Amino acid sequence: MNANASKTLRYSVKFVCGTQHESCDCPPVRPGRYATQISIHNYSNEPLGVRKRVIPLVLAGAALGREPKIGTARAEDAIQLPPHTATMDDCCRITELLFGAPVDGEPALTIGILEIIAPRDVSVTAIYTTDQAIDVVVVDGQPV
Protein backbone atom coordinates (compact mmCIF):
# COMPACT_ATOMS: atom_id res chain seq x y z
CA MET A 1 0.00 0.00 0.00
CA ASN A 2 1.16 3.52 -0.82
CA ALA A 3 2.46 5.38 2.25
CA ASN A 4 0.49 8.47 1.13
CA ALA A 5 -2.78 6.53 0.67
CA SER A 6 -4.49 8.20 3.64
CA LYS A 7 -2.68 11.58 3.73
CA THR A 8 -3.92 14.82 2.22
CA LEU A 9 -1.76 15.75 -0.75
CA ARG A 10 -1.23 18.97 -2.68
CA TYR A 11 -0.34 18.99 -6.37
CA SER A 12 1.06 22.22 -7.83
CA VAL A 13 0.52 22.22 -11.61
CA LYS A 14 1.75 24.97 -13.94
CA PHE A 15 -0.60 26.03 -16.75
CA VAL A 16 0.07 28.14 -19.84
CA CYS A 17 -2.96 29.23 -21.87
CA GLY A 18 -3.64 31.61 -24.73
CA THR A 19 -1.60 33.61 -27.19
CA GLN A 20 1.54 35.68 -26.70
CA HIS A 21 1.84 38.12 -29.58
CA GLU A 22 5.05 39.81 -30.77
CA SER A 23 5.90 42.45 -28.22
CA CYS A 24 8.47 45.13 -27.51
CA ASP A 25 7.99 44.64 -23.76
CA CYS A 26 9.37 41.85 -21.66
CA PRO A 27 6.95 38.96 -22.37
CA PRO A 28 7.00 35.93 -20.03
CA VAL A 29 7.15 33.49 -22.99
CA ARG A 30 8.08 33.64 -26.65
CA PRO A 31 5.35 34.55 -29.16
CA GLY A 32 3.02 31.65 -29.90
CA ARG A 33 -0.18 29.84 -28.96
CA TYR A 34 -0.19 27.77 -25.78
CA ALA A 35 -2.60 25.26 -24.24
CA THR A 36 -2.56 23.09 -21.12
CA GLN A 37 -4.76 20.16 -20.14
CA ILE A 38 -4.56 18.77 -16.59
CA SER A 39 -6.13 15.39 -15.80
CA ILE A 40 -7.01 14.07 -12.35
CA HIS A 41 -7.62 10.32 -12.04
CA ASN A 42 -9.21 8.74 -8.97
CA TYR A 43 -7.91 5.20 -9.34
CA SER A 44 -9.16 4.12 -5.91
CA ASN A 45 -12.23 2.08 -4.96
CA GLU A 46 -13.65 5.01 -2.94
CA PRO A 47 -15.21 8.35 -3.95
CA LEU A 48 -12.89 11.32 -3.61
CA GLY A 49 -13.48 15.04 -3.04
CA VAL A 50 -10.94 17.25 -4.82
CA ARG A 51 -10.48 20.98 -4.19
CA LYS A 52 -8.74 23.31 -6.64
CA ARG A 53 -7.35 26.85 -6.56
CA VAL A 54 -6.34 28.90 -9.59
CA ILE A 55 -3.38 31.21 -8.94
CA PRO A 56 -2.61 33.37 -12.00
CA LEU A 57 0.83 34.88 -12.44
CA VAL A 58 -0.01 36.36 -15.86
CA LEU A 59 -3.69 37.21 -16.39
CA ALA A 60 -4.96 38.16 -19.85
CA GLY A 61 -1.47 39.36 -20.79
CA ALA A 62 -0.76 41.33 -17.58
CA ALA A 63 2.08 40.05 -15.38
CA LEU A 64 0.52 39.98 -11.89
CA GLY A 65 3.13 37.83 -10.21
CA ARG A 66 6.43 39.08 -11.58
CA GLU A 67 8.78 39.57 -8.65
CA PRO A 68 8.56 41.48 -6.37
CA LYS A 69 4.78 41.02 -6.85
CA ILE A 70 3.02 37.73 -6.11
CA GLY A 71 0.07 35.86 -7.54
CA THR A 72 -2.84 35.01 -5.27
CA ALA A 73 -5.75 32.60 -5.68
CA ARG A 74 -8.39 34.22 -7.90
CA ALA A 75 -10.76 31.25 -8.25
CA GLU A 76 -11.63 28.03 -6.45
CA ASP A 77 -13.43 24.89 -7.55
CA ALA A 78 -14.27 21.45 -6.23
CA ILE A 79 -15.44 18.13 -7.65
CA GLN A 80 -16.48 14.73 -6.34
CA LEU A 81 -14.84 11.93 -8.30
CA PRO A 82 -16.50 8.51 -8.05
CA PRO A 83 -14.19 5.45 -7.92
CA HIS A 84 -12.17 4.78 -11.08
CA THR A 85 -13.07 8.04 -12.82
CA ALA A 86 -11.18 11.03 -14.13
CA THR A 87 -11.75 14.66 -14.97
CA MET A 88 -9.76 17.40 -16.64
CA ASP A 89 -9.16 21.09 -16.36
CA ASP A 90 -8.07 22.76 -19.56
CA CYS A 91 -7.59 26.34 -20.71
CA CYS A 92 -11.32 26.71 -21.36
CA ARG A 93 -12.20 25.67 -17.79
CA ILE A 94 -9.41 27.72 -16.20
CA THR A 95 -10.38 30.92 -18.03
CA GLU A 96 -14.06 30.26 -17.21
CA LEU A 97 -13.15 30.01 -13.52
CA LEU A 98 -11.02 33.15 -13.65
CA PHE A 99 -13.44 35.33 -15.65
CA GLY A 100 -16.79 33.85 -14.61
CA ALA A 101 -17.82 32.89 -18.16
CA PRO A 102 -16.31 31.32 -21.29
CA VAL A 103 -13.98 33.67 -23.17
CA ASP A 104 -14.89 34.27 -26.83
CA GLY A 105 -12.23 34.39 -29.48
CA GLU A 106 -8.51 33.97 -29.02
CA PRO A 107 -7.69 34.51 -25.33
CA ALA A 108 -4.72 36.59 -24.23
CA LEU A 109 -1.90 34.82 -22.43
CA THR A 110 -2.70 33.50 -18.95
CA ILE A 111 -0.07 31.61 -16.92
CA GLY A 112 -0.30 30.32 -13.39
CA ILE A 113 -0.63 27.44 -10.97
CA LEU A 114 -3.57 25.07 -10.52
CA GLU A 115 -3.33 23.85 -6.95
CA ILE A 116 -5.09 20.50 -6.47
CA ILE A 117 -5.79 19.22 -2.96
CA ALA A 118 -6.94 15.63 -2.44
CA PRO A 119 -7.42 13.58 0.76
CA ARG A 120 -5.30 10.79 -0.72
CA ASP A 121 -3.11 10.05 -3.71
CA VAL A 122 -4.52 10.58 -7.21
CA SER A 123 -2.87 10.56 -10.61
CA VAL A 124 -2.27 14.08 -11.97
CA THR A 125 -0.91 14.59 -15.47
CA ALA A 126 -0.39 17.82 -17.42
CA ILE A 127 -0.19 18.05 -21.20
CA TYR A 128 1.40 21.20 -22.60
CA THR A 129 1.00 22.01 -26.30
CA THR A 130 2.10 24.72 -28.68
CA ASP A 131 1.72 24.95 -32.44
CA GLN A 132 4.91 22.89 -32.79
CA ALA A 133 5.37 20.78 -29.64
CA ILE A 134 3.72 18.64 -26.99
CA ASP A 135 5.00 17.66 -23.55
CA VAL A 136 3.40 15.34 -20.99
CA VAL A 137 4.33 15.73 -17.31
CA VAL A 138 3.30 13.54 -14.38
CA VAL A 139 2.89 15.72 -11.28
CA ASP A 140 3.77 14.32 -7.85
CA GLY A 141 1.75 15.29 -4.79
CA GLN A 142 3.31 16.68 -1.63
CA PRO A 143 1.93 15.98 1.87
CA VAL A 144 0.02 18.92 3.32
PDB file of C-alpha atoms in Angstrom:
ATOM      1  CA  MET A   1       0.000   0.000   0.000  1.00  0.00           C
ATOM      2  CA  ASN A   2       1.160   3.516  -0.821  1.00  0.00           C
ATOM      3  CA  ALA A   3       2.457   5.376   2.248  1.00  0.00           C
ATOM      4  CA  ASN A   4       0.489   8.469   1.132  1.00  0.00           C
ATOM      5  CA  ALA A   5      -2.784   6.534   0.667  1.00  0.00           C
ATOM      6  CA  SER A   6      -4.491   8.200   3.639  1.00  0.00           C
ATOM      7  CA  LYS A   7      -2.684  11.576   3.730  1.00  0.00           C
ATOM      8  CA  THR A   8      -3.924  14.819   2.219  1.00  0.00           C
ATOM      9  CA  LEU A   9      -1.764  15.747  -0.752  1.00  0.00           C
ATOM     10  CA  ARG A  10      -1.234  18.971  -2.676  1.00  0.00           C
ATOM     11  CA  TYR A  11      -0.344  18.994  -6.372  1.00  0.00           C
ATOM     12  CA  SER A  12       1.056  22.215  -7.835  1.00  0.00           C
ATOM     13  CA  VAL A  13       0.524  22.218 -11.611  1.00  0.00           C
ATOM     14  CA  LYS A  14       1.752  24.966 -13.936  1.00  0.00           C
ATOM     15  CA  PHE A  15      -0.603  26.035 -16.750  1.00  0.00           C
ATOM     16  CA  VAL A  16       0.069  28.141 -19.840  1.00  0.00           C
ATOM     17  CA  CYS A  17      -2.963  29.228 -21.867  1.00  0.00           C
ATOM     18  CA  GLY A  18      -3.635  31.613 -24.730  1.00  0.00           C
ATOM     19  CA  THR A  19      -1.602  33.608 -27.194  1.00  0.00           C
ATOM     20  CA  GLN A  20       1.536  35.679 -26.701  1.00  0.00           C
ATOM     21  CA  HIS A  21       1.838  38.124 -29.584  1.00  0.00           C
ATOM     22  CA  GLU A  22       5.054  39.806 -30.770  1.00  0.00           C
ATOM     23  CA  SER A  23       5.896  42.450 -28.221  1.00  0.00           C
ATOM     24  CA  CYS A  24       8.472  45.132 -27.513  1.00  0.00           C
ATOM     25  CA  ASP A  25       7.994  44.636 -23.759  1.00  0.00           C
ATOM     26  CA  CYS A  26       9.367  41.848 -21.664  1.00  0.00           C
ATOM     27  CA  PRO A  27       6.947  38.957 -22.366  1.00  0.00           C
ATOM     28  CA  PRO A  28       6.997  35.929 -20.034  1.00  0.00           C
ATOM     29  CA  VAL A  29       7.151  33.495 -22.990  1.00  0.00           C
ATOM     30  CA  ARG A  30       8.076  33.641 -26.654  1.00  0.00           C
ATOM     31  CA  PRO A  31       5.347  34.555 -29.159  1.00  0.00           C
ATOM     32  CA  GLY A  32       3.019  31.654 -29.898  1.00  0.00           C
ATOM     33  CA  ARG A  33      -0.180  29.841 -28.965  1.00  0.00           C
ATOM     34  CA  TYR A  34      -0.193  27.767 -25.779  1.00  0.00           C
ATOM     35  CA  ALA A  35      -2.599  25.256 -24.241  1.00  0.00           C
ATOM     36  CA  THR A  36      -2.560  23.088 -21.121  1.00  0.00           C
ATOM     37  CA  GLN A  37      -4.755  20.164 -20.140  1.00  0.00           C
ATOM     38  CA  ILE A  38      -4.558  18.769 -16.592  1.00  0.00           C
ATOM     39  CA  SER A  39      -6.130  15.390 -15.804  1.00  0.00           C
ATOM     40  CA  ILE A  40      -7.011  14.070 -12.350  1.00  0.00           C
ATOM     41  CA  HIS A  41      -7.617  10.317 -12.042  1.00  0.00           C
ATOM     42  CA  ASN A  42      -9.207   8.737  -8.970  1.00  0.00           C
ATOM     43  CA  TYR A  43      -7.907   5.203  -9.337  1.00  0.00           C
ATOM     44  CA  SER A  44      -9.162   4.117  -5.906  1.00  0.00           C
ATOM     45  CA  ASN A  45     -12.233   2.081  -4.964  1.00  0.00           C
ATOM     46  CA  GLU A  46     -13.647   5.008  -2.942  1.00  0.00           C
ATOM     47  CA  PRO A  47     -15.211   8.348  -3.946  1.00  0.00           C
ATOM     48  CA  LEU A  48     -12.895  11.318  -3.607  1.00  0.00           C
ATOM     49  CA  GLY A  49     -13.476  15.040  -3.045  1.00  0.00           C
ATOM     50  CA  VAL A  50     -10.942  17.250  -4.822  1.00  0.00           C
ATOM     51  CA  ARG A  51     -10.483  20.978  -4.189  1.00  0.00           C
ATOM     52  CA  LYS A  52      -8.740  23.306  -6.636  1.00  0.00           C
ATOM     53  CA  ARG A  53      -7.349  26.854  -6.562  1.00  0.00           C
ATOM     54  CA  VAL A  54      -6.341  28.898  -9.591  1.00  0.00           C
ATOM     55  CA  ILE A  55      -3.381  31.205  -8.937  1.00  0.00           C
ATOM     56  CA  PRO A  56      -2.613  33.370 -11.996  1.00  0.00           C
ATOM     57  CA  LEU A  57       0.832  34.881 -12.442  1.00  0.00           C
ATOM     58  CA  VAL A  58      -0.009  36.363 -15.860  1.00  0.00           C
ATOM     59  CA  LEU A  59      -3.686  37.215 -16.388  1.00  0.00           C
ATOM     60  CA  ALA A  60      -4.962  38.164 -19.845  1.00  0.00           C
ATOM     61  CA  GLY A  61      -1.467  39.358 -20.790  1.00  0.00           C
ATOM     62  CA  ALA A  62      -0.762  41.327 -17.581  1.00  0.00           C
ATOM     63  CA  ALA A  63       2.078  40.046 -15.383  1.00  0.00           C
ATOM     64  CA  LEU A  64       0.525  39.983 -11.893  1.00  0.00           C
ATOM     65  CA  GLY A  65       3.129  37.827 -10.214  1.00  0.00           C
ATOM     66  CA  ARG A  66       6.433  39.082 -11.580  1.00  0.00           C
ATOM     67  CA  GLU A  67       8.785  39.574  -8.654  1.00  0.00           C
ATOM     68  CA  PRO A  68       8.556  41.484  -6.365  1.00  0.00           C
ATOM     69  CA  LYS A  69       4.783  41.021  -6.852  1.00  0.00           C
ATOM     70  CA  ILE A  70       3.025  37.728  -6.114  1.00  0.00           C
ATOM     71  CA  GLY A  71       0.072  35.856  -7.540  1.00  0.00           C
ATOM     72  CA  THR A  72      -2.845  35.014  -5.273  1.00  0.00           C
ATOM     73  CA  ALA A  73      -5.751  32.604  -5.680  1.00  0.00           C
ATOM     74  CA  ARG A  74      -8.395  34.225  -7.901  1.00  0.00           C
ATOM     75  CA  ALA A  75     -10.762  31.246  -8.246  1.00  0.00           C
ATOM     76  CA  GLU A  76     -11.634  28.029  -6.452  1.00  0.00           C
ATOM     77  CA  ASP A  77     -13.433  24.893  -7.552  1.00  0.00           C
ATOM     78  CA  ALA A  78     -14.271  21.445  -6.230  1.00  0.00           C
ATOM     79  CA  ILE A  79     -15.444  18.134  -7.655  1.00  0.00           C
ATOM     80  CA  GLN A  80     -16.481  14.729  -6.339  1.00  0.00           C
ATOM     81  CA  LEU A  81     -14.842  11.932  -8.302  1.00  0.00           C
ATOM     82  CA  PRO A  82     -16.499   8.506  -8.048  1.00  0.00           C
ATOM     83  CA  PRO A  83     -14.192   5.454  -7.923  1.00  0.00           C
ATOM     84  CA  HIS A  84     -12.171   4.779 -11.076  1.00  0.00           C
ATOM     85  CA  THR A  85     -13.072   8.035 -12.821  1.00  0.00           C
ATOM     86  CA  ALA A  86     -11.179  11.026 -14.130  1.00  0.00           C
ATOM     87  CA  THR A  87     -11.750  14.658 -14.967  1.00  0.00           C
ATOM     88  CA  MET A  88      -9.756  17.400 -16.639  1.00  0.00           C
ATOM     89  CA  ASP A  89      -9.163  21.091 -16.357  1.00  0.00           C
ATOM     90  CA  ASP A  90      -8.069  22.755 -19.564  1.00  0.00           C
ATOM     91  CA  CYS A  91      -7.588  26.335 -20.705  1.00  0.00           C
ATOM     92  CA  CYS A  92     -11.323  26.708 -21.356  1.00  0.00           C
ATOM     93  CA  ARG A  93     -12.198  25.667 -17.792  1.00  0.00           C
ATOM     94  CA  ILE A  94      -9.406  27.715 -16.196  1.00  0.00           C
ATOM     95  CA  THR A  95     -10.379  30.915 -18.032  1.00  0.00           C
ATOM     96  CA  GLU A  96     -14.056  30.264 -17.211  1.00  0.00           C
ATOM     97  CA  LEU A  97     -13.154  30.007 -13.520  1.00  0.00           C
ATOM     98  CA  LEU A  98     -11.015  33.149 -13.653  1.00  0.00           C
ATOM     99  CA  PHE A  99     -13.435  35.328 -15.654  1.00  0.00           C
ATOM    100  CA  GLY A 100     -16.790  33.853 -14.611  1.00  0.00           C
ATOM    101  CA  ALA A 101     -17.816  32.893 -18.157  1.00  0.00           C
ATOM    102  CA  PRO A 102     -16.314  31.325 -21.289  1.00  0.00           C
ATOM    103  CA  VAL A 103     -13.975  33.670 -23.174  1.00  0.00           C
ATOM    104  CA  ASP A 104     -14.887  34.265 -26.829  1.00  0.00           C
ATOM    105  CA  GLY A 105     -12.226  34.393 -29.482  1.00  0.00           C
ATOM    106  CA  GLU A 106      -8.512  33.970 -29.019  1.00  0.00           C
ATOM    107  CA  PRO A 107      -7.685  34.509 -25.332  1.00  0.00           C
ATOM    108  CA  ALA A 108      -4.716  36.587 -24.233  1.00  0.00           C
ATOM    109  CA  LEU A 109      -1.902  34.817 -22.433  1.00  0.00           C
ATOM    110  CA  THR A 110      -2.697  33.503 -18.948  1.00  0.00           C
ATOM    111  CA  ILE A 111      -0.073  31.612 -16.918  1.00  0.00           C
ATOM    112  CA  GLY A 112      -0.297  30.316 -13.394  1.00  0.00           C
ATOM    113  CA  ILE A 113      -0.635  27.439 -10.973  1.00  0.00           C
ATOM    114  CA  LEU A 114      -3.570  25.073 -10.523  1.00  0.00           C
ATOM    115  CA  GLU A 115      -3.329  23.850  -6.946  1.00  0.00           C
ATOM    116  CA  ILE A 116      -5.087  20.502  -6.467  1.00  0.00           C
ATOM    117  CA  ILE A 117      -5.794  19.219  -2.956  1.00  0.00           C
ATOM    118  CA  ALA A 118      -6.944  15.632  -2.439  1.00  0.00           C
ATOM    119  CA  PRO A 119      -7.422  13.577   0.755  1.00  0.00           C
ATOM    120  CA  ARG A 120      -5.302  10.787  -0.721  1.00  0.00           C
ATOM    121  CA  ASP A 121      -3.111  10.046  -3.713  1.00  0.00           C
ATOM    122  CA  VAL A 122      -4.520  10.581  -7.211  1.00  0.00           C
ATOM    123  CA  SER A 123      -2.870  10.561 -10.608  1.00  0.00           C
ATOM    124  CA  VAL A 124      -2.267  14.082 -11.965  1.00  0.00           C
ATOM    125  CA  THR A 125      -0.914  14.587 -15.467  1.00  0.00           C
ATOM    126  CA  ALA A 126      -0.389  17.822 -17.416  1.00  0.00           C
ATOM    127  CA  ILE A 127      -0.194  18.054 -21.199  1.00  0.00           C
ATOM    128  CA  TYR A 128       1.403  21.204 -22.600  1.00  0.00           C
ATOM    129  CA  THR A 129       0.998  22.015 -26.296  1.00  0.00           C
ATOM    130  CA  THR A 130       2.096  24.724 -28.680  1.00  0.00           C
ATOM    131  CA  ASP A 131       1.721  24.953 -32.441  1.00  0.00           C
ATOM    132  CA  GLN A 132       4.906  22.893 -32.788  1.00  0.00           C
ATOM    133  CA  ALA A 133       5.372  20.780 -29.643  1.00  0.00           C
ATOM    134  CA  ILE A 134       3.717  18.644 -26.988  1.00  0.00           C
ATOM    135  CA  ASP A 135       4.997  17.661 -23.554  1.00  0.00           C
ATOM    136  CA  VAL A 136       3.395  15.341 -20.991  1.00  0.00           C
ATOM    137  CA  VAL A 137       4.330  15.734 -17.310  1.00  0.00           C
ATOM    138  CA  VAL A 138       3.297  13.541 -14.384  1.00  0.00           C
ATOM    139  CA  VAL A 139       2.887  15.720 -11.284  1.00  0.00           C
ATOM    140  CA  ASP A 140       3.768  14.321  -7.851  1.00  0.00           C
ATOM    141  CA  GLY A 141       1.749  15.294  -4.791  1.00  0.00           C
ATOM    142  CA  GLN A 142       3.307  16.679  -1.634  1.00  0.00           C
ATOM    143  CA  PRO A 143       1.932  15.984   1.871  1.00  0.00           C
ATOM    144  CA  VAL A 144       0.020  18.923   3.318  1.00  0.00           C
TER     145      VAL A 144
END
